[in-house]
Coordinates of N, CA, C and O in Angstrom, one line a residue:
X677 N 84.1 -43.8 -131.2 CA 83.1 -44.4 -130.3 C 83.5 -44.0 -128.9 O 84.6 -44.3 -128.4
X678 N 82.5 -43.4 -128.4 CA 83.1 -43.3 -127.0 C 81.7 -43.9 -125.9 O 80.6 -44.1 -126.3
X679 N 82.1 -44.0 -124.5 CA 81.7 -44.2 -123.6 C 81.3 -43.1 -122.9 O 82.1 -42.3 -122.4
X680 N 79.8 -42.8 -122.8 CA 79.4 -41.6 -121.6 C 79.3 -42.2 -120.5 O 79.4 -43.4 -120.3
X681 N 78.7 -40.7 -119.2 CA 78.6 -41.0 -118.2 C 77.2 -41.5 -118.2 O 76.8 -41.5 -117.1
X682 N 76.4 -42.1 -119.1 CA 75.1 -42.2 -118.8 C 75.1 -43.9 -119.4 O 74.1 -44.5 -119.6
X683 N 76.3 -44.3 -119.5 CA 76.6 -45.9 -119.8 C 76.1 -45.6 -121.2 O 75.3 -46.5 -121.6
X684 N 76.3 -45.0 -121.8 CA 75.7 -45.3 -123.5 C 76.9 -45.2 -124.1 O 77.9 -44.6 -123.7
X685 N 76.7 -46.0 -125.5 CA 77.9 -45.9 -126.5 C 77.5 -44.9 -128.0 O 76.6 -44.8 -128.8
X686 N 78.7 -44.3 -127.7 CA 78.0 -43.4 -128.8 C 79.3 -43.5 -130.0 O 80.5 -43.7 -129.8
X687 N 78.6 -43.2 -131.0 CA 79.5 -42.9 -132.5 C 80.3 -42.1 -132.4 O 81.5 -42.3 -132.7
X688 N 79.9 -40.9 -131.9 CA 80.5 -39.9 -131.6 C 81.4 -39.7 -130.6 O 81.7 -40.7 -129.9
X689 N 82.0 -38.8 -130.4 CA 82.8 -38.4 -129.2 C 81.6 -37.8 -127.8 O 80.5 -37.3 -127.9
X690 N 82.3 -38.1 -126.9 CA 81.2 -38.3 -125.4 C 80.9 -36.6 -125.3 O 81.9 -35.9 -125.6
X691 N 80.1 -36.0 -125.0 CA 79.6 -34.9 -124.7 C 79.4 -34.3 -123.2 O 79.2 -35.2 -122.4
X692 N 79.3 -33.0 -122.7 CA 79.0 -33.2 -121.5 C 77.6 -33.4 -121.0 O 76.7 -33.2 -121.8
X693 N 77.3 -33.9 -119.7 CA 76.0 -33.9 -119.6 C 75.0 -32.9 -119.6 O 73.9 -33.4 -119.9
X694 N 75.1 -31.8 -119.3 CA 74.2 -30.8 -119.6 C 74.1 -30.8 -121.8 O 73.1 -30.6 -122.4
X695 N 75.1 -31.0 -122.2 CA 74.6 -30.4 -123.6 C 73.9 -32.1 -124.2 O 73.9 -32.4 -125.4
X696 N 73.4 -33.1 -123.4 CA 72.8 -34.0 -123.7 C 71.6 -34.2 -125.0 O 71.5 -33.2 -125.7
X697 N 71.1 -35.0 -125.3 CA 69.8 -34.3 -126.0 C 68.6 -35.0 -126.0 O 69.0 -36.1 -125.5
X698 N 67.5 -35.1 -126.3 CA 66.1 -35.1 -125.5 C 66.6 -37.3 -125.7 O 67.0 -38.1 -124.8
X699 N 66.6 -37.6 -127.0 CA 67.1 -38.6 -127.1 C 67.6 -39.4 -126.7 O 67.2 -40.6 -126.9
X700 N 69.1 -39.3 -125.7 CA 69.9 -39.5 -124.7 C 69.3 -39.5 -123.6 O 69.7 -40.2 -122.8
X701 N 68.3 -38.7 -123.4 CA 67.8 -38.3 -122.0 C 66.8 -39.7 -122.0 O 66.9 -40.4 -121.0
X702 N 65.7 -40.0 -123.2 CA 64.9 -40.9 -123.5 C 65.9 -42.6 -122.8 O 65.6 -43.5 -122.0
X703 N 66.6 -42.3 -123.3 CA 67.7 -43.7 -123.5 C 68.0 -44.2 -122.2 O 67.7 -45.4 -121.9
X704 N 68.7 -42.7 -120.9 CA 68.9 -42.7 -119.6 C 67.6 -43.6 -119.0 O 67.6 -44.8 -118.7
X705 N 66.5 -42.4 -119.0 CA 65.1 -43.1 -118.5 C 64.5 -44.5 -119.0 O 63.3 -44.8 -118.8
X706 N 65.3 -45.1 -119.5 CA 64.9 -46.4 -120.1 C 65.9 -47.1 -119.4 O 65.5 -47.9 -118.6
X707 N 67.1 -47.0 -119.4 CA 68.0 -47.8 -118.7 C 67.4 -47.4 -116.9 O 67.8 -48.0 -115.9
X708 N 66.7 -46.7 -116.9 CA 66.8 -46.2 -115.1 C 65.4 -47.4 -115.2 O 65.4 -48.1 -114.2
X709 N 64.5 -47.7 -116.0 CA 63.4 -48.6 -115.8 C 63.7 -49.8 -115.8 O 62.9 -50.7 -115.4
X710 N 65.0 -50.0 -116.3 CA 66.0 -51.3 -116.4 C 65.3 -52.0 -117.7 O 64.8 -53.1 -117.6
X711 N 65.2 -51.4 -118.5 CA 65.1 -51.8 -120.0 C 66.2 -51.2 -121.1 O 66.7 -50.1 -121.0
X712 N 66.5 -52.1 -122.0 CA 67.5 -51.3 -122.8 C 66.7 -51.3 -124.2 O 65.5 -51.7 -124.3
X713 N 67.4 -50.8 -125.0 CA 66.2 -50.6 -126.7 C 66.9 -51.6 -127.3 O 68.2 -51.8 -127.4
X714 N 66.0 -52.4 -127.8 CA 66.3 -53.3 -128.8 C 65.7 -53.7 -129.4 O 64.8 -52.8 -129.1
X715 N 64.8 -54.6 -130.8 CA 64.6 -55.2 -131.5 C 62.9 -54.4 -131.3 O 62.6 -54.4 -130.1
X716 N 62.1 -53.9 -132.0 CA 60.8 -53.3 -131.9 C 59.9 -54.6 -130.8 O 59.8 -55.8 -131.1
X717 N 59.3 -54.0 -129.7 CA 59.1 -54.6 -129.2 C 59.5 -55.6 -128.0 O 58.6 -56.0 -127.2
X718 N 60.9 -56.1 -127.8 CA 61.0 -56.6 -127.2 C 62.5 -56.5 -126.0 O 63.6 -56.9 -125.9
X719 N 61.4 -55.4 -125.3 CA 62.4 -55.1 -124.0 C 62.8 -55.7 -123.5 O 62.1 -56.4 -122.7
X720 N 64.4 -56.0 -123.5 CA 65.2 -56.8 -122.6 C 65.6 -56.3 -121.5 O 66.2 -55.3 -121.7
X721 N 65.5 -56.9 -119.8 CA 66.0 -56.3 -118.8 C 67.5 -56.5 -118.7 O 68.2 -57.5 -118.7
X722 N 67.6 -55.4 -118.7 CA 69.4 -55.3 -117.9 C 69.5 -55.3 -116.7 O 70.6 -55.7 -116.3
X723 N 68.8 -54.9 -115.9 CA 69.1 -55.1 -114.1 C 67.6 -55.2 -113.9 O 66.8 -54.4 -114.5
X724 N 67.2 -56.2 -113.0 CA 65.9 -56.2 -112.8 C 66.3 -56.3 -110.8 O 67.3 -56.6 -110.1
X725 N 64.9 -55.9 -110.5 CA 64.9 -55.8 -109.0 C 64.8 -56.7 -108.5 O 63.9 -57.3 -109.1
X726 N 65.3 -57.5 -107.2 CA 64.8 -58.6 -106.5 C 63.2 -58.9 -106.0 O 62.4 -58.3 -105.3
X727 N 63.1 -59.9 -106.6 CA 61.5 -60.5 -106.4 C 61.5 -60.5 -104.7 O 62.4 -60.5 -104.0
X728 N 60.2 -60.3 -104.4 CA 60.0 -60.1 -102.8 C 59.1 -61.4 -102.8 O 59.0 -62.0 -101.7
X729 N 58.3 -62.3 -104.1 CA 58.1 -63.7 -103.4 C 58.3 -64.4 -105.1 O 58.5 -63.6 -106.1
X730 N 58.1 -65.9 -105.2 CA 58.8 -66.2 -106.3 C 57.3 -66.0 -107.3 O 56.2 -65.4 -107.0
X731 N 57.6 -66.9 -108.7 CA 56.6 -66.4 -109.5 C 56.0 -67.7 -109.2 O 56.8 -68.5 -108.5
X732 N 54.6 -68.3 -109.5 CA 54.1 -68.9 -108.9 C 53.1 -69.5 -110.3 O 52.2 -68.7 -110.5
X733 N 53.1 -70.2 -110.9 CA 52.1 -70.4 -112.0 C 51.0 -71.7 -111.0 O 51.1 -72.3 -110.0
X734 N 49.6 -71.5 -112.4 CA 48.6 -72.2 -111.6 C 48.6 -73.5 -112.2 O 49.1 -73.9 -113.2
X735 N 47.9 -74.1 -111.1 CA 48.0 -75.6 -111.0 C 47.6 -75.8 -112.5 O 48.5 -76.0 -113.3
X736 N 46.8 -75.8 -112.9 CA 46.3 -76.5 -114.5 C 47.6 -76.1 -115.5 O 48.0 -76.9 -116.2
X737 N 48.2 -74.7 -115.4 CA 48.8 -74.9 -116.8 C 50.3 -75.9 -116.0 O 51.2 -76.2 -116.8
X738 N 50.4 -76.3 -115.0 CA 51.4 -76.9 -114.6 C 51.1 -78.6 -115.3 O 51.9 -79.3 -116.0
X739 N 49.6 -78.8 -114.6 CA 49.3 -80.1 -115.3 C 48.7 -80.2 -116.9 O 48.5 -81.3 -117.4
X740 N 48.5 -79.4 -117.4 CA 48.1 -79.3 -118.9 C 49.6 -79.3 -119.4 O 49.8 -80.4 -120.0
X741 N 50.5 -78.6 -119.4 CA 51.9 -79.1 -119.9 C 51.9 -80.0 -119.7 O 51.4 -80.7 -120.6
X742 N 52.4 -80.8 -118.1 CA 52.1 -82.3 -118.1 C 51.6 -83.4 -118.8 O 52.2 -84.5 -119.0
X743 N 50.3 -83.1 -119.3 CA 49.6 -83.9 -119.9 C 50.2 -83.8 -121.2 O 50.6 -84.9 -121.6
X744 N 50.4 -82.7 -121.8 CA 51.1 -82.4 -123.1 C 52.1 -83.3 -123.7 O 52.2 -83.8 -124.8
X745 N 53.0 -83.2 -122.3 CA 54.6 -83.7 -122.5 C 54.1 -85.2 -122.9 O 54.6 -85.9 -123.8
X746 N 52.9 -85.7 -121.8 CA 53.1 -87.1 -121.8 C 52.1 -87.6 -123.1 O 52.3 -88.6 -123.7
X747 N 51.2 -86.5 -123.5 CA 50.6 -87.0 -125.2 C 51.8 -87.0 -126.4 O 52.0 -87.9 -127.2
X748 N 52.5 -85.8 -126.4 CA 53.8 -85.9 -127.2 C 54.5 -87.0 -127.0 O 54.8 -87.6 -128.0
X749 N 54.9 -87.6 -125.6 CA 55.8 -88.7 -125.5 C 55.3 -90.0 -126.4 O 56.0 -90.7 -127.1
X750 N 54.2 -90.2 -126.0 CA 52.8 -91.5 -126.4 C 53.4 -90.9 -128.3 O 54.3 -91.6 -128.7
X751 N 53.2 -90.5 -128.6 CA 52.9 -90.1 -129.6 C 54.5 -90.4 -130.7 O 54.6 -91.0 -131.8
X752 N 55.7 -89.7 -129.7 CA 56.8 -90.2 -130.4 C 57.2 -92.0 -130.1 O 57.8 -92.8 -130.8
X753 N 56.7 -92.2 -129.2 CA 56.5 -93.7 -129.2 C 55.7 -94.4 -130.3 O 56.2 -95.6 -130.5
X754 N 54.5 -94.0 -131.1 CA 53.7 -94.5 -131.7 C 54.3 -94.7 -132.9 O 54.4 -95.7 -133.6
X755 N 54.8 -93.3 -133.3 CA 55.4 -93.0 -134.5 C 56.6 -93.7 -134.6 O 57.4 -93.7 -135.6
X756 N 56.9 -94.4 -133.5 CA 58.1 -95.5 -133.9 C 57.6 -96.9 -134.7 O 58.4 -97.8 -135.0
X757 N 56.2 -96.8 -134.8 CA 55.8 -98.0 -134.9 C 55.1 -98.2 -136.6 O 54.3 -99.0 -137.1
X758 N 55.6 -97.2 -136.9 CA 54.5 -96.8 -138.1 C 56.0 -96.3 -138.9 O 57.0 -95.7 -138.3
X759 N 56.0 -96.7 -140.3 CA 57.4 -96.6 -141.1 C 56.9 -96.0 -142.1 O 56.0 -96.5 -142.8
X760 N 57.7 -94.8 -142.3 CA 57.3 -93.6 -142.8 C 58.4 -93.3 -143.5 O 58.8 -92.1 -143.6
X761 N 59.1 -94.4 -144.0 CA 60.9 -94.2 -144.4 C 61.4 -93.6 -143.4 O 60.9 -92.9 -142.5
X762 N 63.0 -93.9 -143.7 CA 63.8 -93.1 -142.2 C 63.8 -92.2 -142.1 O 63.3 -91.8 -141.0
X763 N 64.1 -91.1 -143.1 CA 64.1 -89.8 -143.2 C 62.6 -89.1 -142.8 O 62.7 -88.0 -143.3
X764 N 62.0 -89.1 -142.6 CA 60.4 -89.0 -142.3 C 60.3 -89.2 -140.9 O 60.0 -88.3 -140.2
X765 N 60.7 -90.4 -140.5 CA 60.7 -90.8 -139.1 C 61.5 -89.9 -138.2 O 61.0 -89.3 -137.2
X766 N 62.8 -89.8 -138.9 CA 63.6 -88.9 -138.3 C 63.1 -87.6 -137.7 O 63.1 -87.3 -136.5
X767 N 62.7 -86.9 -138.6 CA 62.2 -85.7 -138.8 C 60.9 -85.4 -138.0 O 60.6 -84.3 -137.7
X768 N 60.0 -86.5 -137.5 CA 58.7 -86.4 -137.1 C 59.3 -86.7 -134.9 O 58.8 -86.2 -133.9
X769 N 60.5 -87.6 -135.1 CA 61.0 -87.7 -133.7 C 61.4 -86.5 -133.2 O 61.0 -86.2 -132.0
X770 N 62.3 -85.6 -134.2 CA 63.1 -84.4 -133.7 C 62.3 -83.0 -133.7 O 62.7 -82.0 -133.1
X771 N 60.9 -83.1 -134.5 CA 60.7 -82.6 -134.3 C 59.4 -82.6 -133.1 O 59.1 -81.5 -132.6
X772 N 58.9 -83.5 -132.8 CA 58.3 -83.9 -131.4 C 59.0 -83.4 -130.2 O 58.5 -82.8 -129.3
X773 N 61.0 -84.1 -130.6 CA 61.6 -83.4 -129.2 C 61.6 -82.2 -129.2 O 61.4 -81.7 -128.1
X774 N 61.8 -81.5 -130.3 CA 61.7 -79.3 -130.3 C 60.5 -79.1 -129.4 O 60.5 -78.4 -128.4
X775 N 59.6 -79.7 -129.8 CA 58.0 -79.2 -129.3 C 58.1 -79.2 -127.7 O 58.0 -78.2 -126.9
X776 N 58.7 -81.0 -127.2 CA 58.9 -81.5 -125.5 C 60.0 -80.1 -124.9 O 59.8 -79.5 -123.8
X777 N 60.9 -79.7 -125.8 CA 61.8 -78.9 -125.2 C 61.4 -77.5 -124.8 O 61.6 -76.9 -123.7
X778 N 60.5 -77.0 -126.2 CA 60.2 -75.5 -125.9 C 58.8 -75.7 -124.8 O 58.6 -74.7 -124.2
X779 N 58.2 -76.7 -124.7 CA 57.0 -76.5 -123.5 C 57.7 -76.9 -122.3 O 57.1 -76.4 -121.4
X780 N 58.9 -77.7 -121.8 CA 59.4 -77.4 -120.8 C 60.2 -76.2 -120.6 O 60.6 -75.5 -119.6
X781 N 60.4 -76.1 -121.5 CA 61.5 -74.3 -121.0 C 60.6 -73.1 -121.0 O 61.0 -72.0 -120.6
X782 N 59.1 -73.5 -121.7 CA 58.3 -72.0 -121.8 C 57.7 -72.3 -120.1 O 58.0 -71.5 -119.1
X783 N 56.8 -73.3 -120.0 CA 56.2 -73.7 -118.7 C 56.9 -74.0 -117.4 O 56.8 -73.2 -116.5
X784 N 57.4 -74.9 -117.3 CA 58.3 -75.7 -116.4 C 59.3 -74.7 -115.9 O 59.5 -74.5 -114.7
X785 N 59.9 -74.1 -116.7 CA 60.8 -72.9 -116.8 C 61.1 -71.7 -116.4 O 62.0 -71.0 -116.0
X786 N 59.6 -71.8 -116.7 CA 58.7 -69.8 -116.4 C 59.1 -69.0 -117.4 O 58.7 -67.8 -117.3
X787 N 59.8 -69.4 -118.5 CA 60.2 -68.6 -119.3 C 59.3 -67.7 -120.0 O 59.6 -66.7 -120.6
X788 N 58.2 -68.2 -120.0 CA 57.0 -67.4 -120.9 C 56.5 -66.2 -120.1 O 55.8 -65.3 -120.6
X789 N 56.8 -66.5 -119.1 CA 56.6 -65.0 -118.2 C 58.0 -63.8 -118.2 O 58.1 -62.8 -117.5
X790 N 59.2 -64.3 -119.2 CA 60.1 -63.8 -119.2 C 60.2 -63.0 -120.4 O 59.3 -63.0 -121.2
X791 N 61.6 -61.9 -120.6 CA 61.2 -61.1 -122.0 C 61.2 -62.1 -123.2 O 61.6 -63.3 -123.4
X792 N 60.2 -60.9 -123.9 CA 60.2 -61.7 -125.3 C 61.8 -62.3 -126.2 O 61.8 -63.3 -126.8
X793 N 62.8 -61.5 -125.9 CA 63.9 -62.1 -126.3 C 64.6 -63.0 -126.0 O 65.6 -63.5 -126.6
X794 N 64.0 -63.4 -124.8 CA 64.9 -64.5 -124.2 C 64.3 -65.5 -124.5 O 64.8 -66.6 -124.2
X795 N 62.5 -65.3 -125.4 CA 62.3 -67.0 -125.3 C 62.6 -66.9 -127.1 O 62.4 -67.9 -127.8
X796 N 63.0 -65.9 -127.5 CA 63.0 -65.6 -128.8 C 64.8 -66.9 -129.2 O 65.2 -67.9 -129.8
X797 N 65.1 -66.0 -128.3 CA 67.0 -67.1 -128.5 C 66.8 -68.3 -128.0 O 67.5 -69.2 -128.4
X798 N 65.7 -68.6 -126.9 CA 66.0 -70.2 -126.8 C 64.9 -70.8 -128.3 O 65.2 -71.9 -128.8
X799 N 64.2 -70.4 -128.5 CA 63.2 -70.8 -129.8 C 64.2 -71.4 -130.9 O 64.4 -72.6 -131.2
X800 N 64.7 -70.4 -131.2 CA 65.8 -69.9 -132.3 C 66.9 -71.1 -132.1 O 67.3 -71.8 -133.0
X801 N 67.3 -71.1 -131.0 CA 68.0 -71.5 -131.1 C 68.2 -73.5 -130.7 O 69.3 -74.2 -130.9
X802 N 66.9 -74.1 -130.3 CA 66.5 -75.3 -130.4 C 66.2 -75.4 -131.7 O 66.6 -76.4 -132.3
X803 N 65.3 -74.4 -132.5 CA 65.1 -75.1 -133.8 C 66.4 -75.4 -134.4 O 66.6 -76.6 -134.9
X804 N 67.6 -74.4 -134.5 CA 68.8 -74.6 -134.8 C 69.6 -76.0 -135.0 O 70.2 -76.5 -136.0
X805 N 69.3 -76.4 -133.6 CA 70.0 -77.4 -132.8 C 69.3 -79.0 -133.5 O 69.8 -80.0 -134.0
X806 N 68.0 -78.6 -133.4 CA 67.1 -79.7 -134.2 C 67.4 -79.8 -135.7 O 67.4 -80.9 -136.3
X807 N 67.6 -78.8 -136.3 CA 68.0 -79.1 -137.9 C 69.3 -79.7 -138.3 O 69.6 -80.5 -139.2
X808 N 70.3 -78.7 -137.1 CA 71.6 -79.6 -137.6 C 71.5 -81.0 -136.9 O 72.6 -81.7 -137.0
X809 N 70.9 -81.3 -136.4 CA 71.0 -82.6 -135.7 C 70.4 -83.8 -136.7 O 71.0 -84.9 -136.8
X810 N 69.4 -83.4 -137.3 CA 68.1 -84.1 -138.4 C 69.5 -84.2 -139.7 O 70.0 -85.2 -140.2
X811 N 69.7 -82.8 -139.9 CA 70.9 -83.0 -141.4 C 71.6 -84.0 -141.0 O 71.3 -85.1 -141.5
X812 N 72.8 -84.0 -140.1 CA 73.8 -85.2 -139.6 C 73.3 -86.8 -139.8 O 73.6 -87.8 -140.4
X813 N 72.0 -86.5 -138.7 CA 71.5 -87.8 -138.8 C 70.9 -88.7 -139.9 O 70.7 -89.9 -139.7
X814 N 70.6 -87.9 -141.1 CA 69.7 -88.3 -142.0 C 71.0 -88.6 -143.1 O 71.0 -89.6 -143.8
X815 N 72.3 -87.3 -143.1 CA 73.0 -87.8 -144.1 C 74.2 -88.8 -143.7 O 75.2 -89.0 -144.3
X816 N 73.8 -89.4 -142.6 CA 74.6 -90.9 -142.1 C 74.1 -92.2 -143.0 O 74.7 -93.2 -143.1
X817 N 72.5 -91.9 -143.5 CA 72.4 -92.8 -144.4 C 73.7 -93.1 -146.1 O 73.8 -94.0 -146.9
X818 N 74.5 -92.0 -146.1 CA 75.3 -91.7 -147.1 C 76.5 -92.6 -146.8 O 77.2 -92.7 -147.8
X819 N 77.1 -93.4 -145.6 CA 78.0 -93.6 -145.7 C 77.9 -94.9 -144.6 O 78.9 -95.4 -144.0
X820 N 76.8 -95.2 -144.5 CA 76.6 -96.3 -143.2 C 76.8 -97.5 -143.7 O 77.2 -98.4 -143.0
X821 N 76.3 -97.6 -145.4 CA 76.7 -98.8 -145.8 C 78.0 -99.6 -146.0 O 78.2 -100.8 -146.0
X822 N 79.0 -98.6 -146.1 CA 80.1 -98.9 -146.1 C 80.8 -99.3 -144.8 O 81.6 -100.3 -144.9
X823 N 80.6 -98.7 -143.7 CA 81.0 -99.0 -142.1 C 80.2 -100.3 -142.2 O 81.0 -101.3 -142.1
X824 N 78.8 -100.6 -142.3 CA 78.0 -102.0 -141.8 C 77.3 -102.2 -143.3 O 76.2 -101.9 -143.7
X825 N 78.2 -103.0 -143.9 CA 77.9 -103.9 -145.3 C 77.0 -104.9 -144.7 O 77.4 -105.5 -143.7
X826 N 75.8 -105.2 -145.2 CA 74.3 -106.1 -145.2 C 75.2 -107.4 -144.8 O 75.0 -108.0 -143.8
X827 N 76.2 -107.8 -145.7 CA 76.5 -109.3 -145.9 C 78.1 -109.6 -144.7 O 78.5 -110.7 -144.3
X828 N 78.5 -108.6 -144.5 CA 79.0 -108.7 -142.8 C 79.4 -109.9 -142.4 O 80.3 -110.7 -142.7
X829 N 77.9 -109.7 -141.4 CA 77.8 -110.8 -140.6 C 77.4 -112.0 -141.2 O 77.9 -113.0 -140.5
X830 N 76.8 -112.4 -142.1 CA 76.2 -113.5 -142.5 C 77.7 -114.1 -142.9 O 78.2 -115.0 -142.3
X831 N 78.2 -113.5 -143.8 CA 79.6 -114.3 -144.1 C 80.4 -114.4 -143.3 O 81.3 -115.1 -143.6
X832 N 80.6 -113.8 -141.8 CA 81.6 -114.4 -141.0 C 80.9 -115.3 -140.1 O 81.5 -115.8 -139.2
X833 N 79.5 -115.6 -140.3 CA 79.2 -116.9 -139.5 C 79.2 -117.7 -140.6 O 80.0 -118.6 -140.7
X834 N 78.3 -117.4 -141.5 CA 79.2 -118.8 -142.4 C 80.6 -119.4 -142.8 O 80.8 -120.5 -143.3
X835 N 81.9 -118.3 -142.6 CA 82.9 -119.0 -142.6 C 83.4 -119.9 -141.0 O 84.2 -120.8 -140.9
X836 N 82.8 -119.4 -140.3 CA 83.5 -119.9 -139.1 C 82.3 -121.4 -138.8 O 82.6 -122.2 -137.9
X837 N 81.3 -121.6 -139.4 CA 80.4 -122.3 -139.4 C 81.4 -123.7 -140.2 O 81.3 -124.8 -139.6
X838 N 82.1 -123.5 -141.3 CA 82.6 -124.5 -142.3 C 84.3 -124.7 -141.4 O 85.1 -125.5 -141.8

C-alpha cells in the first residue's frame, strides 16, 4: 500500500505522476471538487469552502417541526396514560424519542441540507442507541423482582407497627 502525490491510497506501489491513469486522474478531479468516492450516491465532503453567509431555512419548516416536536411530545405523554403492558409502553416511548431526535438534528440542525452520509450515521446510529437502550430496559423486568420484592415494604411496616 502506498501513499501518492495525489493523496490517494493505493494497493499498489506509488507510481509517477505522468504514468497516472484516466481513473486516478477521475479520483484527483473529485478530491479537487472536495468530494471523495464512497458508498453509490452519497458524496461526502472532505474540505468544503467557507460559507460567505449562513444557511438560512424558512420560517414554516422551522415552525412545522415545532409543531411536530410538540404533537410527538402530547402524544408520548398520552401514551403514558394508556397501558399497553410495559414492554409495549417502552417501545412506543423510545420510539417517539428516535422520531423527537432525528427531526431535531434533521431541521433544527440543518442536517438535511447536509451529505447524505452524515444523516445516514446519525440515523443509524440513534436507531442503534434506541434499541440497546429498549433491550436493557425491558430485560430489567428479569431481575427487578428480586432487588424490590412486592412484600418489602409491607412487612417492614408491619413489623415495626407490632
Amino acid at each position: 500500500m502506498a501513499i501518492t502525490n495525489d493523496s490517494g491510497v493505493r494497493g499498489t506501489a506509488a507510481v509517477s505522476l505522468a504514468d497516472i491513469t484516466d481513473e486516478d486522474r477521475q479520483l484527483t478531479a473529485e478530491r479537487a471538487d472536495g468530494l471523495s468516492r464512497g458508498l453509490s450516491g452519497l458524496g461526502a465532503p472532505v474540505s468544503h469552502a467557507e460559507h460567505d453567509e449562513p444557511h438560512v431555512a424558512p420560517l414554516w419548516i422551522m415552525y412545522g417541526t415545532f409543531a411536530a416536536l410538540v404533537g410527538l411530545t402530547v402524544l408520548t405523554v398520552g401514551a403514558r396514560f394508556v397501558d399497553f403492558g410495559a414492554q409495549i409502553n417502552i417501545m412506543i416511548a423510545l420510539g417517539l424519542a428516535f422520531l423527537k431526535a432525528v427531526l431535531v438534528a434533521m431541521f433544527f440542525m440543518h442536517l438535511i441540507w447536509d451529505s447524505k452520509l452524515n444523516q445516514l450515521i446519525l440515523v443509524s446510529t440513534l436507531l442503534f442507541l434506541t434499541i440497546f437502550i429498549g433491550v436493557a430496559i425491558i430485560d430489567s423486568d428479569q431481575y427487578q423482582p428480586i432487588l424490590d420484592p412486592a412484600d418489602a415494604y409491607t412487612t417492614s411496616i408491619e413489623a415495626a407497627g407490632e
